[in-house]
């Protein structure tokens, strides 16, 4: 191991490298103490003031070749954010996007065990570019344009204007030298104000170029960015990044621009109309006296346009004009009844006028868009802009128009981040923005309820620390409610809505913040990859349970809500039950209850919702309030109890013949999988007996046939038949589940069986804690404890780098026999009870390349997700069902039924 002198030398070399790389600019932002917003005189570009924090070189690591002239240097303990931002300043809204990098986004590879495993798996960091794709976060925030000073305060409070424009740089810019990328009309209107208040210059970016660039990036990088909206039903559409172009982008702002997009940087404005959002707002203001766009939209929710629009039925005595395909409710003439009726403006309800206006303009936009798509032979139309703003009825109306005129051959599609297309494009206009070639599997969207903004809207001042966040939660979020209570929607009593068909619903109720865009924080995780053993990643769907079904959604939301008090108690107890822990626990309960209430009312609020997303949302919410590992003490206690009885179990197994041992091993995995603190039924069991008593009871109840029983097929593959010996597996990936008996008495003995047959074994565990699931960080200590009682595990652990003090050189055969194989541990890249195999760690992806067997264990990884997953190699899915609803839905069985599902490689891969 390196001594102090080695570390000093290492730091010295790194300092030299940093000097060369940063060209003597070694200061970072955040501690200058300069709070005045007015710019000072430009200073020199090199700062070494003692009042400014220096780079934290602890555990710094050069990525790639140490001798390279300009290597990438990772600073895992550098806590200061390194950010840059871009804005789209329109006539009514300011959309702000900024990048931040936090210390938890860095991965610490300065670990001998992990380096050994990386060497064995052939993982190299490499340095393929002169600037890196960084881990970090993209934040989306918006303000009303007339409140631009609030926006400037926000930028100043986070010192976003003082960052180097490149997120991978560590420079703090002197006041008066910064440049911010801005698009929209406000780039010209407010340039002087930005200079005066923040001391920065605005670099103006072309609005249309930013719009297209932002749309291209989001459609390629975010898996469920696009969706359709018909009859109040939102359905997400998977866009193949390789088959995106050409498409039509319809931007509906004050007017309408119709853009044909043929590729990166290839686009043309092919049409447009002056009848757009500005027309709706302007006429609406004149005719209804509404003071805001949202007020006008809210009026339309309660309107009946048949009182003012002339319908086909009005002309034909209430009958359809079926000969040409027009129903009686079709609008023949918008505002047509005003011609023949002897009424003044005040005789019409403002609600009816607003709805008639909305339908007139929306249908017109939909029809013009369809005609342009027809003109260029395009099937795909994306709508965005100020006029859309996520308003359900507006999207419904446009969708009906496109569907009607195209006779169902075209679909109107909308974008979750549509309000931020311009800001995203401005961000992409930085020369080296660090997002090149970013793929959808490298982006994870999270929704921090305790943030100072939700859905893009600012609620109060920026929060400085967790205490301020909790205070904000206590003030604005009641337990079990949402931050912004919905405005009740008047039930539709309209008899003749008009249009090309009658929508069955007006869509979601309008909120007081009706223009809120349901977007979270995008976490950029460059180390995530698609699991290479998936048979077809394009068709892979991790979630087994469809939460778009109202009954399923309500059931699982109720389950999580009922489990919440126990979870809070456990989390608080894990930190000693202090007053601080109780306060954070209460804040977590408020936040997660608010999430559940929001999703109950608006299931698609956070994108496509699956059970895996829901469970991960809970874990993220716990971490948001600094409950890093709520079940830590429980896991430690169960691990100790299980390790104490492991020697007896191994002795029992070794006394059996091969066939009996294999069956006992699979029974042991299924029996031990009962230990799941995420299951209400199992929690009730824990109160009635010890861990060993429950395990023995579970094993004694193991009787075949199981509900899904492919054991005989698996046995034949492992042991052969008719005297024919099968070939051994080269490498097996074992996805483990819970701590305690599950991993120690279930999966470790199974891993041992593969090792004694000469198969390499990789234990795959969570990167972050979730319930009582074991993590990759905890597994080496568990293996070390087990290795004390077993030579097979000890030799394998040494070879795999798990026993750091007694590691065997992978090239040294002196301690190996003919069947010796390494036992390794890799993290899976997630922190949830479930796993989405489209987003796994690079370590796991590397380990999978030589694997010919995948074993998924536990309800979360083998039933809730991946039950229907197909692989290029053999797979075995093992789980005990601990939820009656899941048993009914998935296997038509009962609680505590078992699943042993063995599948050869997918037929498409054979």
mmCIF file of C-alpha atoms in Angstrom, residues 319-616:
data_model
loop_
_atom_site.group_PDB
_atom_site.id
_atom_site.type_symbol
_atom_site.label_atom_id
_atom_site.label_comp_id
_atom_site.label_asym_id
_atom_site.label_seq_id
_atom_site.Cartn_x
_atom_site.Cartn_y
_atom_site.Cartn_z
ATOM 1 C CA UNK A 319 -79.056 15.955 -38.042
ATOM 2 C CA UNK A 320 -75.649 14.797 -39.226
ATOM 3 C CA UNK A 321 -74.511 15.519 -42.767
ATOM 4 C CA UNK A 322 -73.460 11.903 -43.102
ATOM 5 C CA UNK A 323 -73.005 11.999 -46.849
ATOM 6 C CA UNK A 324 -69.781 13.956 -46.445
ATOM 7 C CA UNK A 325 -68.891 12.583 -43.014
ATOM 8 C CA UNK A 326 -69.875 15.523 -40.796
ATOM 9 C CA UNK A 327 -71.549 14.919 -37.450
ATOM 10 C CA UNK A 328 -74.163 17.245 -36.049
ATOM 11 C CA UNK A 329 -71.644 18.511 -33.472
ATOM 12 C CA UNK A 330 -69.079 19.585 -36.081
ATOM 13 C CA UNK A 331 -68.389 23.315 -36.096
ATOM 14 C CA UNK A 332 -69.658 24.777 -39.349
ATOM 15 C CA UNK A 333 -68.701 28.362 -38.455
ATOM 16 C CA UNK A 334 -66.850 29.613 -35.398
ATOM 17 C CA UNK A 335 -68.855 32.417 -33.736
ATOM 18 C CA UNK A 336 -71.461 31.856 -36.484
ATOM 19 C CA UNK A 337 -74.490 32.109 -34.199
ATOM 20 C CA UNK A 338 -73.576 35.671 -33.295
ATOM 21 C CA UNK A 339 -74.652 36.694 -36.824
ATOM 22 C CA UNK A 340 -78.295 35.655 -36.488
ATOM 23 C CA UNK A 341 -78.894 36.248 -32.795
ATOM 24 C CA UNK A 342 -79.954 39.634 -31.545
ATOM 25 C CA UNK A 343 -77.437 39.723 -28.701
ATOM 26 C CA UNK A 344 -74.743 42.043 -27.475
ATOM 27 C CA UNK A 345 -71.309 40.978 -26.239
ATOM 28 C CA UNK A 346 -72.383 41.130 -22.613
ATOM 29 C CA UNK A 347 -75.184 38.634 -23.351
ATOM 30 C CA UNK A 348 -72.630 35.871 -23.981
ATOM 31 C CA UNK A 349 -70.835 34.124 -21.152
ATOM 32 C CA UNK A 350 -67.057 34.771 -21.083
ATOM 33 C CA UNK A 351 -66.560 31.026 -20.562
ATOM 34 C CA UNK A 352 -68.301 30.213 -23.862
ATOM 35 C CA UNK A 353 -66.368 32.896 -25.746
ATOM 36 C CA UNK A 354 -63.056 31.578 -24.400
ATOM 37 C CA UNK A 355 -63.841 28.000 -25.412
ATOM 38 C CA UNK A 356 -65.033 29.028 -28.877
ATOM 39 C CA UNK A 357 -61.824 31.016 -29.399
ATOM 40 C CA UNK A 358 -59.677 28.136 -28.174
ATOM 41 C CA UNK A 359 -61.328 25.632 -30.489
ATOM 42 C CA UNK A 360 -61.226 27.978 -33.493
ATOM 43 C CA UNK A 361 -57.509 28.663 -33.171
ATOM 44 C CA UNK A 362 -56.505 25.121 -32.154
ATOM 45 C CA UNK A 363 -58.383 23.518 -35.039
ATOM 46 C CA UNK A 364 -56.886 26.024 -37.461
ATOM 47 C CA UNK A 365 -53.349 25.243 -36.240
ATOM 48 C CA UNK A 366 -54.009 21.506 -36.450
ATOM 49 C CA UNK A 367 -55.359 21.723 -39.981
ATOM 50 C CA UNK A 368 -52.521 23.887 -41.314
ATOM 51 C CA UNK A 369 -49.984 21.554 -39.711
ATOM 52 C CA UNK A 370 -51.625 18.510 -41.289
ATOM 53 C CA UNK A 371 -51.607 20.141 -44.732
ATOM 54 C CA UNK A 372 -47.892 20.897 -44.452
ATOM 55 C CA UNK A 373 -47.132 17.370 -43.301
ATOM 56 C CA UNK A 374 -49.112 16.097 -46.294
ATOM 57 C CA UNK A 375 -47.252 18.475 -48.576
ATOM 58 C CA UNK A 376 -43.865 17.032 -47.552
ATOM 59 C CA UNK A 377 -44.963 13.439 -47.015
ATOM 60 C CA UNK A 378 -44.328 13.489 -43.246
ATOM 61 C CA UNK A 379 -46.143 11.324 -40.715
ATOM 62 C CA UNK A 380 -44.698 12.819 -37.553
ATOM 63 C CA UNK A 381 -45.739 16.233 -36.186
ATOM 64 C CA UNK A 382 -44.475 17.650 -32.889
ATOM 65 C CA UNK A 383 -46.218 20.644 -31.307
ATOM 66 C CA UNK A 384 -44.750 22.998 -28.744
ATOM 67 C CA UNK A 385 -44.616 26.589 -27.654
ATOM 68 C CA UNK A 386 -46.283 29.064 -25.328
ATOM 69 C CA UNK A 387 -49.813 28.286 -26.547
ATOM 70 C CA UNK A 388 -49.567 24.573 -25.626
ATOM 71 C CA UNK A 389 -48.097 24.825 -22.116
ATOM 72 C CA UNK A 390 -49.218 21.326 -21.186
ATOM 73 C CA UNK A 391 -52.896 22.367 -21.329
ATOM 74 C CA UNK A 392 -54.893 19.159 -21.750
ATOM 75 C CA UNK A 393 -57.819 20.551 -23.699
ATOM 76 C CA UNK A 394 -55.616 22.485 -26.105
ATOM 77 C CA UNK A 395 -53.660 19.307 -26.868
ATOM 78 C CA UNK A 396 -56.883 17.325 -27.261
ATOM 79 C CA UNK A 397 -58.274 19.848 -29.742
ATOM 80 C CA UNK A 398 -55.139 19.930 -31.904
ATOM 81 C CA UNK A 399 -54.958 16.132 -31.790
ATOM 82 C CA UNK A 400 -58.567 15.799 -32.975
ATOM 83 C CA UNK A 401 -57.904 18.153 -35.863
ATOM 84 C CA UNK A 402 -54.844 16.232 -37.081
ATOM 85 C CA UNK A 403 -56.614 12.892 -36.623
ATOM 86 C CA UNK A 404 -59.744 14.092 -38.444
ATOM 87 C CA UNK A 405 -58.062 15.602 -41.477
ATOM 88 C CA UNK A 406 -55.539 12.771 -41.886
ATOM 89 C CA UNK A 407 -58.260 10.134 -41.381
ATOM 90 C CA UNK A 408 -56.207 8.678 -38.557
ATOM 91 C CA UNK A 409 -52.983 8.317 -40.560
ATOM 92 C CA UNK A 410 -51.122 11.041 -38.634
ATOM 93 C CA UNK A 411 -50.721 11.775 -34.955
ATOM 94 C CA UNK A 412 -50.133 15.043 -33.187
ATOM 95 C CA UNK A 413 -47.341 14.611 -30.644
ATOM 96 C CA UNK A 414 -46.241 16.842 -27.816
ATOM 97 C CA UNK A 415 -43.052 17.146 -25.779
ATOM 98 C CA UNK A 416 -42.690 16.994 -22.003
ATOM 99 C CA UNK A 417 -39.977 19.666 -22.103
ATOM 100 C CA UNK A 418 -41.632 21.677 -24.869
ATOM 101 C CA UNK A 419 -41.400 24.943 -22.973
ATOM 102 C CA UNK A 420 -37.628 24.544 -22.672
ATOM 103 C CA UNK A 421 -36.718 23.750 -26.283
ATOM 104 C CA UNK A 422 -35.170 27.169 -26.877
ATOM 105 C CA UNK A 423 -33.230 27.195 -23.607
ATOM 106 C CA UNK A 424 -31.970 23.680 -24.311
ATOM 107 C CA UNK A 425 -30.845 24.750 -27.773
ATOM 108 C CA UNK A 426 -29.051 27.785 -26.348
ATOM 109 C CA UNK A 427 -27.301 25.491 -23.886
ATOM 110 C CA UNK A 428 -26.246 23.232 -26.753
ATOM 111 C CA UNK A 429 -24.759 26.220 -28.561
ATOM 112 C CA UNK A 430 -21.800 26.333 -26.157
ATOM 113 C CA UNK A 431 -18.846 25.104 -28.175
ATOM 114 C CA UNK A 432 -18.015 22.321 -25.724
ATOM 115 C CA UNK A 433 -21.180 21.739 -23.746
ATOM 116 C CA UNK A 434 -20.157 18.247 -22.647
ATOM 117 C CA UNK A 435 -23.320 16.560 -23.957
ATOM 118 C CA UNK A 436 -21.972 15.141 -27.208
ATOM 119 C CA UNK A 437 -23.278 11.682 -28.002
ATOM 120 C CA UNK A 438 -25.257 11.519 -24.767
ATOM 121 C CA UNK A 439 -27.743 8.647 -24.995
ATOM 122 C CA UNK A 440 -31.112 8.096 -23.326
ATOM 123 C CA UNK A 441 -29.690 5.440 -21.020
ATOM 124 C CA UNK A 442 -27.317 8.035 -19.547
ATOM 125 C CA UNK A 443 -30.095 10.349 -18.368
ATOM 126 C CA UNK A 444 -32.101 9.771 -15.201
ATOM 127 C CA UNK A 445 -34.943 12.157 -14.371
ATOM 128 C CA UNK A 446 -35.673 12.798 -10.705
ATOM 129 C CA UNK A 447 -38.276 14.924 -8.983
ATOM 130 C CA UNK A 448 -37.053 16.535 -5.752
ATOM 131 C CA UNK A 449 -40.264 17.605 -4.033
ATOM 132 C CA UNK A 450 -38.388 19.673 -1.486
ATOM 133 C CA UNK A 451 -36.712 21.851 -4.099
ATOM 134 C CA UNK A 452 -37.569 25.552 -4.255
ATOM 135 C CA UNK A 453 -39.249 24.928 -7.590
ATOM 136 C CA UNK A 454 -41.590 22.235 -8.807
ATOM 137 C CA UNK A 455 -42.642 21.567 -12.350
ATOM 138 C CA UNK A 456 -40.427 24.412 -13.474
ATOM 139 C CA UNK A 457 -42.181 26.978 -11.255
ATOM 140 C CA UNK A 458 -40.422 28.915 -8.516
ATOM 141 C CA UNK A 459 -42.103 28.668 -5.101
ATOM 142 C CA UNK A 460 -40.254 30.994 -2.748
ATOM 143 C CA UNK A 461 -36.587 31.979 -2.650
ATOM 144 C CA UNK A 462 -33.745 29.564 -3.465
ATOM 145 C CA UNK A 463 -33.002 27.277 -0.546
ATOM 146 C CA UNK A 464 -29.526 27.321 0.933
ATOM 147 C CA UNK A 465 -29.502 24.080 2.915
ATOM 148 C CA UNK A 466 -31.568 21.148 4.103
ATOM 149 C CA UNK A 467 -32.899 23.058 7.100
ATOM 150 C CA UNK A 468 -34.340 25.742 4.823
ATOM 151 C CA UNK A 469 -35.798 23.037 2.607
ATOM 152 C CA UNK A 470 -37.551 21.374 5.550
ATOM 153 C CA UNK A 471 -38.898 24.716 6.763
ATOM 154 C CA UNK A 472 -40.266 25.337 3.289
ATOM 155 C CA UNK A 473 -41.885 21.890 3.303
ATOM 156 C CA UNK A 474 -43.474 22.524 6.692
ATOM 157 C CA UNK A 475 -44.883 25.799 5.449
ATOM 158 C CA UNK A 476 -46.179 24.805 2.018
ATOM 159 C CA UNK A 477 -46.833 21.049 2.075
ATOM 160 C CA UNK A 478 -49.405 19.456 4.333
ATOM 161 C CA UNK A 479 -49.131 15.706 4.810
ATOM 162 C CA UNK A 480 -51.037 13.889 2.112
ATOM 163 C CA UNK A 481 -51.592 16.924 -0.102
ATOM 164 C CA UNK A 482 -49.938 18.585 -3.045
ATOM 165 C CA UNK A 483 -47.936 21.770 -3.106
ATOM 166 C CA UNK A 484 -50.485 23.429 -5.374
ATOM 167 C CA UNK A 485 -54.020 22.228 -4.774
ATOM 168 C CA UNK A 486 -55.964 21.524 -7.948
ATOM 169 C CA UNK A 487 -58.802 23.794 -8.988
ATOM 170 C CA UNK A 488 -61.974 21.660 -9.071
ATOM 171 C CA UNK A 489 -63.197 21.102 -12.603
ATOM 172 C CA UNK A 490 -66.835 21.754 -13.377
ATOM 173 C CA UNK A 491 -68.381 18.575 -14.806
ATOM 174 C CA UNK A 492 -69.075 18.940 -18.488
ATOM 175 C CA UNK A 493 -72.725 19.588 -19.299
ATOM 176 C CA UNK A 494 -72.015 20.643 -22.844
ATOM 177 C CA UNK A 495 -74.397 19.122 -25.368
ATOM 178 C CA UNK A 496 -72.716 20.266 -28.572
ATOM 179 C CA UNK A 497 -68.987 20.789 -28.191
ATOM 180 C CA UNK A 498 -68.587 20.884 -31.940
ATOM 181 C CA UNK A 499 -65.418 19.922 -33.724
ATOM 182 C CA UNK A 500 -64.588 16.831 -35.680
ATOM 183 C CA UNK A 501 -65.634 14.560 -32.834
ATOM 184 C CA UNK A 502 -66.746 15.173 -29.303
ATOM 185 C CA UNK A 503 -63.960 14.659 -26.750
ATOM 186 C CA UNK A 504 -65.133 12.483 -23.881
ATOM 187 C CA UNK A 505 -63.457 14.746 -21.349
ATOM 188 C CA UNK A 506 -61.907 18.157 -20.955
ATOM 189 C CA UNK A 507 -58.733 16.549 -19.643
ATOM 190 C CA UNK A 508 -57.043 17.108 -16.324
ATOM 191 C CA UNK A 509 -58.352 19.806 -14.006
ATOM 192 C CA UNK A 510 -56.575 23.088 -14.408
ATOM 193 C CA UNK A 511 -54.223 23.977 -11.576
ATOM 194 C CA UNK A 512 -53.649 27.375 -10.113
ATOM 195 C CA UNK A 513 -50.238 27.112 -11.775
ATOM 196 C CA UNK A 514 -51.783 25.890 -15.007
ATOM 197 C CA UNK A 515 -48.691 26.634 -17.037
ATOM 198 C CA UNK A 516 -46.539 24.346 -14.890
ATOM 199 C CA UNK A 517 -44.433 22.005 -16.986
ATOM 200 C CA UNK A 518 -44.046 18.573 -15.450
ATOM 201 C CA UNK A 519 -40.292 18.284 -15.643
ATOM 202 C CA UNK A 520 -37.762 17.208 -13.067
ATOM 203 C CA UNK A 521 -34.005 17.440 -12.738
ATOM 204 C CA UNK A 522 -32.098 15.499 -15.396
ATOM 205 C CA UNK A 523 -29.163 13.620 -13.890
ATOM 206 C CA UNK A 524 -26.415 12.968 -16.423
ATOM 207 C CA UNK A 525 -24.715 9.669 -15.615
ATOM 208 C CA UNK A 526 -22.192 8.927 -18.391
ATOM 209 C CA UNK A 527 -21.218 5.599 -16.783
ATOM 210 C CA UNK A 528 -24.647 4.044 -17.393
ATOM 211 C CA UNK A 529 -24.995 1.610 -20.288
ATOM 212 C CA UNK A 530 -27.582 -0.695 -21.811
ATOM 213 C CA UNK A 531 -27.246 -4.257 -20.501
ATOM 214 C CA UNK A 532 -25.559 -5.993 -23.455
ATOM 215 C CA UNK A 533 -27.287 -9.353 -22.883
ATOM 216 C CA UNK A 534 -30.802 -8.040 -23.573
ATOM 217 C CA UNK A 535 -32.167 -9.882 -26.595
ATOM 218 C CA UNK A 536 -33.751 -6.731 -28.036
ATOM 219 C CA UNK A 537 -33.200 -3.460 -26.139
ATOM 220 C CA UNK A 538 -35.658 -1.630 -28.412
ATOM 221 C CA UNK A 539 -38.617 -3.774 -27.360
ATOM 222 C CA UNK A 540 -37.494 -4.380 -23.767
ATOM 223 C CA UNK A 541 -39.980 -3.131 -21.163
ATOM 224 C CA UNK A 542 -38.790 -3.563 -17.574
ATOM 225 C CA UNK A 543 -42.141 -3.119 -15.822
ATOM 226 C CA UNK A 544 -44.357 -6.178 -15.551
ATOM 227 C CA UNK A 545 -47.263 -4.320 -13.915
ATOM 228 C CA UNK A 546 -49.011 -1.716 -16.072
ATOM 229 C CA UNK A 547 -49.726 1.283 -13.883
ATOM 230 C CA UNK A 548 -51.612 3.009 -16.680
ATOM 231 C CA UNK A 549 -54.450 0.728 -15.536
ATOM 232 C CA UNK A 550 -56.357 2.736 -12.945
ATOM 233 C CA UNK A 551 -57.060 -0.232 -10.682
ATOM 234 C CA UNK A 552 -53.399 -1.296 -10.598
ATOM 235 C CA UNK A 553 -52.227 2.257 -10.029
ATOM 236 C CA UNK A 554 -54.629 2.896 -7.170
ATOM 237 C CA UNK A 555 -53.697 -0.408 -5.528
ATOM 238 C CA UNK A 556 -49.937 0.172 -5.580
ATOM 239 C CA UNK A 557 -50.220 3.818 -4.546
ATOM 240 C CA UNK A 558 -52.316 2.665 -1.598
ATOM 241 C CA UNK A 559 -49.739 -0.028 -0.701
ATOM 242 C CA UNK A 560 -46.948 2.548 -0.637
ATOM 243 C CA UNK A 561 -49.080 4.965 1.366
ATOM 244 C CA UNK A 562 -49.913 2.310 3.977
ATOM 245 C CA UNK A 563 -46.249 1.321 4.256
ATOM 246 C CA UNK A 564 -45.162 4.929 4.797
ATOM 247 C CA UNK A 565 -45.579 5.177 8.625
ATOM 248 C CA UNK A 566 -43.449 2.050 9.204
ATOM 249 C CA UNK A 567 -40.834 3.327 6.786
ATOM 250 C CA UNK A 568 -40.646 6.699 8.536
ATOM 251 C CA UNK A 569 -40.309 5.016 11.949
ATOM 252 C CA UNK A 570 -37.513 2.774 10.645
ATOM 253 C CA UNK A 571 -35.696 5.680 8.990
ATOM 254 C CA UNK A 572 -35.863 7.828 12.135
ATOM 255 C CA UNK A 573 -34.769 4.923 14.357
ATOM 256 C CA UNK A 574 -31.792 4.245 12.064
ATOM 257 C CA UNK A 575 -30.409 7.628 13.100
ATOM 258 C CA UNK A 576 -31.001 7.294 16.805
ATOM 259 C CA UNK A 577 -34.466 8.849 16.939
ATOM 260 C CA UNK A 578 -33.042 12.337 17.351
ATOM 261 C CA UNK A 579 -35.201 15.441 17.022
ATOM 262 C CA UNK A 580 -33.406 16.261 13.785
ATOM 263 C CA UNK A 581 -34.171 12.784 12.415
ATOM 264 C CA UNK A 582 -37.833 13.107 13.445
ATOM 265 C CA UNK A 583 -38.113 16.455 11.674
ATOM 266 C CA UNK A 584 -36.520 15.084 8.516
ATOM 267 C CA UNK A 585 -38.765 12.022 8.749
ATOM 268 C CA UNK A 586 -41.841 14.225 8.890
ATOM 269 C CA UNK A 587 -40.594 16.227 5.886
ATOM 270 C CA UNK A 588 -40.023 12.997 3.955
ATOM 271 C CA UNK A 589 -43.553 11.820 4.793
ATOM 272 C CA UNK A 590 -45.006 15.121 3.581
ATOM 273 C CA UNK A 591 -42.996 15.033 0.380
ATOM 274 C CA UNK A 592 -43.687 11.418 -0.552
ATOM 275 C CA UNK A 593 -47.393 11.757 0.307
ATOM 276 C CA UNK A 594 -47.501 14.746 -2.017
ATOM 277 C CA UNK A 595 -45.882 12.688 -4.780
ATOM 278 C CA UNK A 596 -48.458 9.926 -4.333
ATOM 279 C CA UNK A 597 -51.354 12.394 -4.344
ATOM 280 C CA UNK A 598 -50.024 14.000 -7.508
ATOM 281 C CA UNK A 599 -49.661 10.664 -9.275
ATOM 282 C CA UNK A 600 -53.105 9.514 -8.150
ATOM 283 C CA UNK A 601 -54.611 12.531 -9.867
ATOM 284 C CA UNK A 602 -52.223 12.819 -12.814
ATOM 285 C CA UNK A 603 -50.488 9.473 -13.502
ATOM 286 C CA UNK A 604 -48.328 10.829 -16.334
ATOM 287 C CA UNK A 605 -47.123 13.866 -14.362
ATOM 288 C CA UNK A 606 -43.562 12.507 -14.171
ATOM 289 C CA UNK A 607 -43.475 10.721 -17.506
ATOM 290 C CA UNK A 608 -44.344 7.093 -18.179
ATOM 291 C CA UNK A 609 -45.139 5.509 -14.828
ATOM 292 C CA UNK A 610 -44.146 1.967 -13.936
ATOM 293 C CA UNK A 611 -43.830 0.227 -10.595
ATOM 294 C CA UNK A 612 -40.034 0.450 -10.850
ATOM 295 C CA UNK A 613 -40.283 4.244 -11.238
ATOM 296 C CA UNK A 614 -42.610 4.466 -8.266
ATOM 297 C CA UNK A 615 -40.339 2.468 -5.967
ATOM 298 C CA UNK A 616 -37.264 4.400 -7.040
#
